[in-house]
Amino acid sequence: MFRLCLTAELLKTLFFKGGLIMGKEFRILALDGGGLLGIYTAAVLARLEQHYGKKAADHFDLIASTSAGAITGAALTSGISGIELVQFFREKGVKIFHHNVEGTPLDFFRKIKQVLFTSKHSNAELLEAYKEIYGERTLADAGNFMCISAFNVTKGVTRVFKTPHHRNLEENRGIKLWQAVACSSAAPTFLPEYFPDFAGEENCGYVDGGTWANNPAMMGFTEAYKYFVGKKKKFKNVKIVSIASFAEELKRKKKLMSVRDWSFGMDFMGLFMTAQSASVDYMMENMLKDVKRGYLRIEPVVTEEMAKIFTADNTSREVLDKMVEAGNNSAAEALSGGESKKMLDGIFKTKKATNPRF
């Protein structure tokens, strides 16, 4: 015979801010950065949503994201599907990142200009696209707990834009989603720094969160254990699905010895972000190895040929098609069986255990 005892503590839990429900695992969706390479991430999510016939955002409590991942994460929490995001990257990417061919004289002079004078692309089209997709929604309007990474280059400090899921985070309440995403996705050398109109920060410039958290899984993990998971908290364990983008692996046959080989220093950014993503993946895999089906990393296999043409701003139809195909293949592999499918089945079987009300 099963008996449910509604103790004072349980009642408190049921009506806890954010609608937490005791006894379920806290689920995190972590989305890497990577410019237009984020279309791969969107394709993975689109394939998962198609397979289960459900929206991914309904099955994760917290979405931790960076740069292109922030574009995707903010869209998911706003009710936009994975397939709609794939279309967004296809349509807006071409306008934002003007395609050029590496190795041509025009490409050479663009790189010189980029290093010495300004960023490679304007952010005007990007900001308009953000306003179009997110409207006037604020962090307090999000349907999931959110963590979006950025870097305040003026003050030299990291910044995580969060939903107001704790009384200490009320300052984030009025920040618009498009502003948080704009701060997170201002990729150095590709786009200019973004100056938001936050109170007290009118003259502060922000750049891409990928400078310190290109793989935001650790950021999400830390947030979960700070507020939601652990002793005397509402959840006892955590599950993380981390989806990569097509990071620039620099798997090239040539030796990267000269300034020219390093694209006048610009490839260093891709290298640092790739290294950071790999280090977080290593730490998460080891920290959660004793948690049954607690961590899943979905990422593409990057060949040398892919590394040559897959860049954060290559908008050729061939490249975009190949990235979408790679996303479909990665999702299909994760769904093919084994521990990854068991974990995904468990996540998509039941909805998230939280219902944020900010």
CSV table of N, CA and C in Angstrom, one decimal, residues 38-183:
chain,number,residue,atom,x,y,z
A,38,GLY,N,27.0,26.7,-35.5
A,38,GLY,CA,25.9,26.4,-34.6
A,38,GLY,C,24.7,25.8,-35.3
A,39,ILE,N,24.7,25.8,-36.7
A,39,ILE,CA,23.7,25.2,-37.4
A,39,ILE,C,23.7,23.7,-37.2
A,40,TYR,N,24.9,23.2,-36.9
A,40,TYR,CA,25.1,21.7,-36.6
A,40,TYR,C,24.3,21.4,-35.3
A,41,THR,N,24.4,22.2,-34.3
A,41,THR,CA,23.7,22.0,-33.0
A,41,THR,C,22.2,22.1,-33.2
A,42,ALA,N,21.8,23.1,-34.0
A,42,ALA,CA,20.3,23.2,-34.3
A,42,ALA,C,19.8,21.9,-35.0
A,43,ALA,N,20.7,21.4,-35.9
A,43,ALA,CA,20.3,20.2,-36.7
A,43,ALA,C,20.2,19.0,-35.8
A,44,VAL,N,21.1,18.9,-34.8
A,44,VAL,CA,21.0,17.8,-33.8
A,44,VAL,C,19.7,17.8,-33.1
A,45,LEU,N,19.3,19.0,-32.6
A,45,LEU,CA,18.1,19.2,-31.8
A,45,LEU,C,16.9,19.0,-32.7
A,46,ALA,N,16.9,19.4,-33.9
A,46,ALA,CA,15.8,19.2,-34.8
A,46,ALA,C,15.5,17.7,-35.0
A,47,ARG,N,16.6,16.9,-35.2
A,47,ARG,CA,16.5,15.5,-35.4
A,47,ARG,C,15.9,14.8,-34.1
A,48,LEU,N,16.4,15.2,-33.0
A,48,LEU,CA,15.9,14.7,-31.7
A,48,LEU,C,14.4,15.0,-31.5
A,49,GLU,N,14.0,16.2,-31.8
A,49,GLU,CA,12.6,16.6,-31.7
A,49,GLU,C,11.8,15.8,-32.7
A,50,GLN,N,12.3,15.6,-33.9
A,50,GLN,CA,11.5,14.9,-34.9
A,50,GLN,C,11.3,13.4,-34.4
A,51,HIS,N,12.4,12.8,-33.8
A,51,HIS,CA,12.3,11.4,-33.4
A,51,HIS,C,11.3,11.2,-32.3
A,52,TYR,N,11.3,12.1,-31.3
A,52,TYR,CA,10.5,11.9,-30.1
A,52,TYR,C,9.1,12.7,-30.3
A,53,GLY,N,9.0,13.5,-31.3
A,53,GLY,CA,7.8,14.3,-31.5
A,53,GLY,C,7.5,15.2,-30.3
A,54,LYS,N,8.5,15.8,-29.7
A,54,LYS,CA,8.4,16.7,-28.6
A,54,LYS,C,9.5,17.8,-28.7
A,55,LYS,N,9.2,18.9,-28.1
A,55,LYS,CA,10.2,20.0,-28.1
A,55,LYS,C,11.2,19.8,-27.0
A,56,ALA,N,12.4,20.0,-27.3
A,56,ALA,CA,13.5,19.7,-26.4
A,56,ALA,C,13.4,20.6,-25.1
A,57,ALA,N,13.0,21.8,-25.3
A,57,ALA,CA,12.9,22.8,-24.2
A,57,ALA,C,12.0,22.3,-23.1
A,58,ASP,N,11.0,21.4,-23.4
A,58,ASP,CA,10.0,20.9,-22.4
A,58,ASP,C,10.6,19.8,-21.6
A,59,HIS,N,11.9,19.4,-21.9
A,59,HIS,CA,12.4,18.3,-21.2
A,59,HIS,C,13.8,18.6,-20.5
A,60,PHE,N,14.2,19.9,-20.4
A,60,PHE,CA,15.4,20.3,-19.7
A,60,PHE,C,15.1,21.4,-18.8
A,61,ASP,N,15.6,21.3,-17.6
A,61,ASP,CA,15.3,22.3,-16.6
A,61,ASP,C,16.1,23.6,-16.8
A,62,LEU,N,17.4,23.4,-17.1
A,62,LEU,CA,18.3,24.5,-17.3
A,62,LEU,C,18.9,24.4,-18.7
A,63,ILE,N,19.0,25.5,-19.4
A,63,ILE,CA,19.8,25.6,-20.6
A,63,ILE,C,21.0,26.5,-20.4
A,64,ALA,N,22.2,25.9,-20.6
A,64,ALA,CA,23.4,26.7,-20.4
A,64,ALA,C,24.0,26.8,-21.8
A,65,SER,N,24.3,28.1,-22.2
A,65,SER,CA,24.7,28.3,-23.6
A,65,SER,C,25.7,29.4,-23.8
A,66,THR,N,26.4,29.3,-24.9
A,66,THR,CA,27.4,30.3,-25.3
A,66,THR,C,27.3,30.6,-26.8
A,67,SER,N,27.4,31.9,-27.1
A,67,SER,CA,27.5,32.4,-28.5
A,67,SER,C,26.4,31.8,-29.4
A,68,ALA,N,26.8,31.1,-30.4
A,68,ALA,CA,25.8,30.5,-31.3
A,68,ALA,C,24.8,29.6,-30.5
A,69,GLY,N,25.4,28.9,-29.4
A,69,GLY,CA,24.5,28.1,-28.6
A,69,GLY,C,23.5,29.0,-27.8
A,70,ALA,N,23.9,30.2,-27.5
A,70,ALA,CA,23.0,31.1,-26.8
A,70,ALA,C,21.9,31.5,-27.8
A,71,ILE,N,22.2,31.7,-29.1
A,71,ILE,CA,21.1,32.0,-30.1
A,71,ILE,C,20.1,30.8,-30.0
A,72,THR,N,20.6,29.6,-30.0
A,72,THR,CA,19.8,28.4,-30.0
A,72,THR,C,19.0,28.3,-28.7
A,73,GLY,N,19.7,28.4,-27.6
A,73,GLY,CA,19.1,28.2,-26.3
A,73,GLY,C,18.0,29.2,-26.0
A,74,ALA,N,18.2,30.5,-26.4
A,74,ALA,CA,17.2,31.5,-26.2
A,74,ALA,C,16.0,31.3,-27.0
A,75,ALA,N,16.2,30.8,-28.2
A,75,ALA,CA,15.1,30.5,-29.1
A,75,ALA,C,14.3,29.3,-28.6
A,76,LEU,N,15.0,28.2,-28.1
A,76,LEU,CA,14.3,27.1,-27.6
A,76,LEU,C,13.4,27.5,-26.4
A,77,THR,N,13.9,28.3,-25.5
A,77,THR,CA,13.1,28.7,-24.4
A,77,THR,C,12.0,29.6,-24.7
A,78,SER,N,12.0,30.2,-26.0
A,78,SER,CA,11.0,31.1,-26.5
A,78,SER,C,9.9,30.3,-27.3
A,79,GLY,N,10.1,29.0,-27.3
A,79,GLY,CA,9.1,28.1,-28.0
A,79,GLY,C,9.4,27.8,-29.5
A,80,ILE,N,10.6,28.2,-29.9
A,80,ILE,CA,11.0,27.9,-31.3
A,80,ILE,C,11.6,26.5,-31.4
A,81,SER,N,11.3,25.8,-32.5
A,81,SER,CA,11.7,24.5,-32.7
A,81,SER,C,13.1,24.4,-33.3
A,82,GLY,N,13.7,23.2,-33.2
A,82,GLY,CA,15.0,23.0,-33.8
A,82,GLY,C,15.0,23.2,-35.3
A,83,ILE,N,14.0,22.7,-36.0
A,83,ILE,CA,13.9,22.9,-37.5
A,83,ILE,C,13.8,24.3,-37.9
A,84,GLU,N,13.1,25.1,-37.1
A,84,GLU,CA,13.0,26.5,-37.3
A,84,GLU,C,14.3,27.2,-37.1
A,85,LEU,N,15.1,26.7,-36.2
A,85,LEU,CA,16.4,27.3,-36.0
A,85,LEU,C,17.4,27.0,-37.1
A,86,VAL,N,17.3,25.8,-37.7
A,86,VAL,CA,18.1,25.4,-38.8
A,86,VAL,C,17.8,26.4,-39.9
A,87,GLN,N,16.5,26.7,-40.1
A,87,GLN,CA,16.2,27.7,-41.2
A,87,GLN,C,16.7,29.1,-40.9
A,88,PHE,N,16.6,29.4,-39.6
A,88,PHE,CA,17.2,30.8,-39.2
A,88,PHE,C,18.6,30.9,-39.5
A,89,PHE,N,19.4,29.9,-39.2
A,89,PHE,CA,20.8,29.9,-39.5
A,89,PHE,C,21.1,30.0,-41.0
A,90,ARG,N,20.3,29.3,-41.8
A,90,ARG,CA,20.4,29.3,-43.2
A,90,ARG,C,20.1,30.7,-43.8
A,91,GLU,N,19.0,31.3,-43.3
A,91,GLU,CA,18.6,32.6,-43.9
A,91,GLU,C,19.4,33.8,-43.4
A,92,LYS,N,19.5,33.8,-42.1
A,92,LYS,CA,20.2,35.0,-41.5
A,92,LYS,C,21.7,34.9,-41.6
A,93,GLY,N,22.3,33.7,-41.6
A,93,GLY,CA,23.7,33.6,-41.7
A,93,GLY,C,24.3,34.2,-42.9
A,94,VAL,N,23.6,34.0,-44.1
A,94,VAL,CA,24.1,34.5,-45.3
A,94,VAL,C,24.2,36.0,-45.3
A,95,LYS,N,23.2,36.6,-44.6
A,95,LYS,CA,23.2,38.1,-44.6
A,95,LYS,C,24.2,38.6,-43.6
A,96,ILE,N,24.4,37.9,-42.5
A,96,ILE,CA,25.4,38.4,-41.5
A,96,ILE,C,26.8,38.1,-41.8
A,97,PHE,N,27.1,36.9,-42.3
A,97,PHE,CA,28.5,36.5,-42.6
A,97,PHE,C,28.6,36.4,-44.1
A,98,HIS,N,29.2,37.4,-44.8
A,98,HIS,CA,29.3,37.4,-46.2
A,98,HIS,C,30.4,36.4,-46.6
A,99,HIS,N,30.0,35.5,-47.5
A,99,HIS,CA,30.9,34.4,-47.8
A,99,HIS,C,32.1,34.9,-48.7
A,100,ASN,N,33.3,34.4,-48.3
A,100,ASN,CA,34.5,34.7,-49.1
A,100,ASN,C,35.3,33.4,-49.2
A,101,VAL,N,36.1,33.3,-50.2
A,101,VAL,CA,36.9,32.1,-50.4
A,101,VAL,C,38.3,32.3,-49.9
A,102,GLU,N,38.7,31.4,-49.0
A,102,GLU,CA,40.1,31.5,-48.4
A,102,GLU,C,41.2,31.3,-49.5
A,103,GLY,N,42.2,32.1,-49.3
A,103,GLY,CA,43.4,32.0,-50.2
A,103,GLY,C,43.3,33.0,-51.3
A,104,THR,N,42.2,33.7,-51.6
A,104,THR,CA,42.1,34.6,-52.7
A,104,THR,C,42.7,36.0,-52.2
A,105,PRO,N,43.1,36.8,-53.2
A,105,PRO,CA,43.6,38.2,-52.8
A,105,PRO,C,42.6,38.9,-51.9
A,106,LEU,N,41.3,38.8,-52.2
A,106,LEU,CA,40.3,39.5,-51.4
A,106,LEU,C,40.3,39.0,-50.0
A,107,ASP,N,40.4,37.7,-49.8
A,107,ASP,CA,40.5,37.2,-48.5
A,107,ASP,C,41.7,37.6,-47.7
A,108,PHE,N,42.8,37.7,-48.4
A,108,PHE,CA,44.1,38.2,-47.8
A,108,PHE,C,43.9,39.6,-47.3
A,109,PHE,N,43.4,40.5,-48.1
A,109,PHE,CA,43.2,41.9,-47.6
A,109,PHE,C,42.1,42.1,-46.5
A,110,ARG,N,41.1,41.2,-46.6
A,110,ARG,CA,40.1,41.2,-45.5
A,110,ARG,C,40.8,40.8,-44.2
A,111,LYS,N,41.7,39.9,-44.2
A,111,LYS,CA,42.4,39.5,-43.0
A,111,LYS,C,43.3,40.6,-42.4
A,112,ILE,N,44.0,41.3,-43.3
A,112,ILE,CA,44.8,42.4,-42.9
A,112,ILE,C,44.0,43.5,-42.3
A,113,LYS,N,42.8,43.8,-42.9
A,113,LYS,CA,41.9,44.8,-42.4
A,113,LYS,C,41.4,44.4,-41.0
A,114,GLN,N,41.0,43.1,-40.9
A,114,GLN,CA,40.4,42.5,-39.7
A,114,GLN,C,41.4,42.6,-38.5
A,115,VAL,N,42.7,42.3,-38.8
A,115,VAL,CA,43.7,42.3,-37.7
A,115,VAL,C,44.0,43.7,-37.3
A,116,LEU,N,44.2,44.6,-38.3
A,116,LEU,CA,44.8,46.0,-38.0
A,116,LEU,C,43.7,47.0,-37.7
A,117,PHE,N,42.5,46.9,-38.2
A,117,PHE,CA,41.6,48.0,-38.1
A,117,PHE,C,40.2,47.6,-37.4
A,118,THR,N,39.6,46.6,-37.8
A,118,THR,CA,38.2,46.4,-37.3
A,118,THR,C,37.8,44.9,-37.4
A,119,SER,N,36.6,44.6,-37.0
A,119,SER,CA,36.1,43.2,-37.1
A,119,SER,C,35.7,42.9,-38.5
A,120,LYS,N,35.6,41.6,-38.8
A,120,LYS,CA,35.3,41.1,-40.1
A,120,LYS,C,33.9,41.4,-40.6
A,121,HIS,N,32.9,41.5,-39.7
A,121,HIS,CA,31.6,41.7,-40.1
A,121,HIS,C,30.9,42.7,-39.2
A,122,SER,N,29.9,43.4,-39.7
A,122,SER,CA,29.1,44.3,-38.9
A,122,SER,C,28.1,43.5,-38.1
A,123,ASN,N,27.7,44.1,-37.0
A,123,ASN,CA,26.7,43.3,-36.1
A,123,ASN,C,25.3,43.9,-36.4
A,124,ALA,N,25.1,44.8,-37.3
A,124,ALA,CA,23.8,45.4,-37.5
A,124,ALA,C,22.7,44.4,-37.9
A,125,GLU,N,23.0,43.6,-38.9
A,125,GLU,CA,22.1,42.5,-39.3
A,125,GLU,C,21.8,41.5,-38.2
A,126,LEU,N,22.8,41.2,-37.5
A,126,LEU,CA,22.7,40.2,-36.4
A,126,LEU,C,21.7,40.7,-35.3
A,127,LEU,N,21.9,42.0,-34.9
A,127,LEU,CA,21.1,42.6,-33.9
A,127,LEU,C,19.6,42.6,-34.3
A,128,GLU,N,19.4,43.0,-35.6
A,128,GLU,CA,18.0,43.0,-36.1
A,128,GLU,C,17.4,41.6,-36.1
A,129,ALA,N,18.2,40.6,-36.4
A,129,ALA,CA,17.7,39.3,-36.5
A,129,ALA,C,17.4,38.8,-35.0
A,130,TYR,N,18.2,39.2,-34.0
A,130,TYR,CA,17.9,38.8,-32.7
A,130,TYR,C,16.5,39.5,-32.2
A,131,LYS,N,16.4,40.7,-32.5
A,131,LYS,CA,15.1,41.4,-32.1
A,131,LYS,C,13.9,40.8,-32.8
A,132,GLU,N,14.1,40.3,-34.0
A,132,GLU,CA,13.0,39.7,-34.8
A,132,GLU,C,12.6,38.4,-34.1
A,133,ILE,N,13.6,37.6,-33.7
A,133,ILE,CA,13.3,36.2,-33.2
A,133,ILE,C,12.9,36.2,-31.8
A,134,TYR,N,13.4,37.1,-30.9
A,134,TYR,CA,13.1,37.1,-29.5
A,134,TYR,C,12.1,38.2,-29.1
A,135,GLY,N,11.9,39.2,-29.9
A,135,GLY,CA,11.0,40.3,-29.6
A,135,GLY,C,11.4,41.0,-28.3
A,136,GLU,N,10.5,41.3,-27.5
A,136,GLU,CA,10.8,42.0,-26.2
A,136,GLU,C,10.9,41.1,-25.0
A,137,ARG,N,11.0,39.8,-25.3
A,137,ARG,CA,11.1,38.9,-24.1
A,137,ARG,C,12.3,39.2,-23.3
A,138,THR,N,12.2,39.1,-22.0
A,138,THR,CA,13.3,39.2,-21.1
A,138,THR,C,13.7,37.9,-20.5
A,139,LEU,N,14.8,37.9,-19.7
A,139,LEU,CA,15.2,36.7,-19.0
A,139,LEU,C,14.1,36.2,-18.1
A,140,ALA,N,13.3,37.1,-17.6
A,140,ALA,CA,12.2,36.7,-16.7
A,140,ALA,C,11.1,36.0,-17.4
A,141,ASP,N,11.0,36.1,-18.7
A,141,ASP,CA,10.0,35.5,-19.6
A,141,ASP,C,10.4,34.1,-20.0
A,142,ALA,N,11.6,33.7,-19.7
A,142,ALA,CA,12.1,32.4,-20.2
A,142,ALA,C,11.3,31.2,-19.6
A,143,GLY,N,11.1,30.2,-20.4
A,143,GLY,CA,10.4,29.0,-20.0
A,143,GLY,C,11.3,28.0,-19.3
A,144,ASN,N,12.6,28.3,-19.2
A,144,ASN,CA,13.6,27.4,-18.6
A,144,ASN,C,14.5,28.2,-17.7
A,145,PHE,N,15.2,27.6,-16.8
A,145,PHE,CA,16.3,28.3,-16.1
A,145,PHE,C,17.3,28.5,-17.2
A,146,MET,N,18.0,29.7,-17.2
A,146,MET,CA,19.0,30.0,-18.2
A,146,MET,C,20.3,30.5,-17.7
A,147,CYS,N,21.4,30.1,-18.3
A,147,CYS,CA,22.7,30.7,-18.1
A,147,CYS,C,23.3,31.0,-19.4
A,148,ILE,N,23.7,32.2,-19.7
A,148,ILE,CA,24.3,32.6,-21.0
A,148,ILE,C,25.6,33.3,-20.7
A,149,SER,N,26.7,32.8,-21.2
A,149,SER,CA,28.0,33.3,-20.9
A,149,SER,C,28.4,34.5,-21.8
A,150,ALA,N,29.2,35.4,-21.2
A,150,ALA,CA,29.7,36.5,-22.0
A,150,ALA,C,31.0,37.0,-21.2
A,151,PHE,N,31.7,37.9,-21.9
A,151,PHE,CA,32.9,38.5,-21.2
A,151,PHE,C,32.8,40.0,-21.3
A,152,ASN,N,32.9,40.7,-20.2
A,152,ASN,CA,32.9,42.1,-20.1
A,152,ASN,C,34.4,42.6,-20.3
A,153,VAL,N,34.7,42.9,-21.6
A,153,VAL,CA,36.1,43.3,-21.9
A,153,VAL,C,36.5,44.6,-21.3
A,154,THR,N,35.6,45.5,-21.0
A,154,THR,CA,35.9,46.8,-20.4
A,154,THR,C,36.4,46.6,-19.0
A,155,LYS,N,35.7,45.8,-18.2
A,155,LYS,CA,36.1,45.5,-16.9
A,155,LYS,C,37.0,44.3,-16.7
A,156,GLY,N,37.1,43.5,-17.8
A,156,GLY,CA,38.0,42.3,-17.7
A,156,GLY,C,37.4,41.2,-16.8
A,157,VAL,N,36.1,41.0,-16.8
A,157,VAL,CA,35.5,40.0,-16.0
A,157,VAL,C,34.5,39.2,-16.7
A,158,THR,N,34.3,37.9,-16.3
A,158,THR,CA,33.3,37.1,-16.9
A,158,THR,C,31.9,37.5,-16.5
A,159,ARG,N,30.9,37.2,-17.3
A,159,ARG,CA,29.5,37.5,-16.9
A,159,ARG,C,28.6,36.4,-17.4
A,160,VAL,N,27.8,36.0,-16.5
A,160,VAL,CA,26.7,35.0,-16.8
A,160,VAL,C,25.4,35.6,-16.7
A,161,PHE,N,24.6,35.7,-17.7
A,161,PHE,CA,23.3,36.2,-17.7
A,161,PHE,C,22.4,35.1,-17.3
A,162,LYS,N,21.6,35.3,-16.2
A,162,LYS,CA,20.8,34.2,-15.7
A,162,LYS,C,19.3,34.7,-15.5
A,163,THR,N,18.5,33.7,-15.6
A,163,THR,CA,17.1,34.0,-15.2
A,163,THR,C,17.1,34.3,-13.7
A,164,PRO,N,16.1,35.1,-13.2
A,164,PRO,CA,16.0,35.4,-11.8
A,164,PRO,C,15.5,34.3,-11.0
A,165,HIS,N,16.2,33.1,-11.0
A,165,HIS,CA,15.8,32.0,-10.2
A,165,HIS,C,16.2,32.0,-8.8
A,166,HIS,N,16.8,33.1,-8.3
A,166,HIS,CA,17.1,33.2,-6.9
A,166,HIS,C,17.0,34.7,-6.6
A,167,ARG,N,16.7,35.0,-5.3
A,167,ARG,CA,16.5,36.4,-5.0
A,167,ARG,C,17.8,37.3,-5.2
A,168,ASN,N,18.9,36.6,-5.3
A,168,ASN,CA,20.2,37.4,-5.5
A,168,ASN,C,20.4,37.7,-7.0
A,169,LEU,N,19.4,37.2,-7.9
A,169,LEU,CA,19.6,37.4,-9.3
A,169,LEU,C,18.5,38.3,-9.9
A,170,GLU,N,17.9,39.1,-9.0
A,170,GLU,CA,16.8,40.0,-9.5
A,170,GLU,C,17.3,41.0,-10.5
A,171,GLU,N,18.6,41.4,-10.5
A,171,GLU,CA,19.1,42.4,-11.4
A,171,GLU,C,19.0,42.0,-12.8
A,172,ASN,N,18.9,40.7,-13.0
A,172,ASN,CA,18.8,40.2,-14.4
A,172,ASN,C,17.4,40.2,-15.0
A,173,ARG,N,16.4,40.5,-14.1
A,173,ARG,CA,15.0,40.4,-14.5
A,173,ARG,C,14.6,41.1,-15.8
A,174,GLY,N,15.1,42.4,-15.9
A,174,GLY,CA,14.7,43.2,-17.0
A,174,GLY,C,15.5,43.1,-18.3
A,175,ILE,N,16.6,42.3,-18.2
A,175,ILE,CA,17.5,42.2,-19.4
A,175,ILE,C,16.8,41.4,-20.5
A,176,LYS,N,16.8,41.9,-21.7
A,176,LYS,CA,16.1,41.3,-22.8
A,176,LYS,C,16.9,40.1,-23.3
A,177,LEU,N,16.3,39.1,-23.8
A,177,LEU,CA,17.0,37.9,-24.3
A,177,LEU,C,17.9,38.3,-25.4
A,178,TRP,N,17.5,39.2,-26.3
A,178,TRP,CA,18.3,39.5,-27.5
A,178,TRP,C,19.6,40.2,-27.0
A,179,GLN,N,19.5,41.0,-25.9
A,179,GLN,CA,20.7,41.7,-25.4
A,179,GLN,C,21.7,40.7,-24.8
A,180,ALA,N,21.2,39.8,-24.1
A,180,ALA,CA,22.1,38.8,-23.5
A,180,ALA,C,22.7,37.9,-24.6
A,181,VAL,N,22.0,37.6,-25.6
A,181,VAL,CA,22.5,36.8,-26.7
A,181,VAL,C,23.5,37.6,-27.5
A,182,ALA,N,23.3,38.9,-27.7
A,182,ALA,CA,24.2,39.8,-28.4
A,182,ALA,C,25.5,39.9,-27.6
A,183,CYS,N,25.5,40.0,-26.3
A,183,CYS,CA,26.7,40.0,-25.5
A,183,CYS,C,27.5,38.7,-25.7
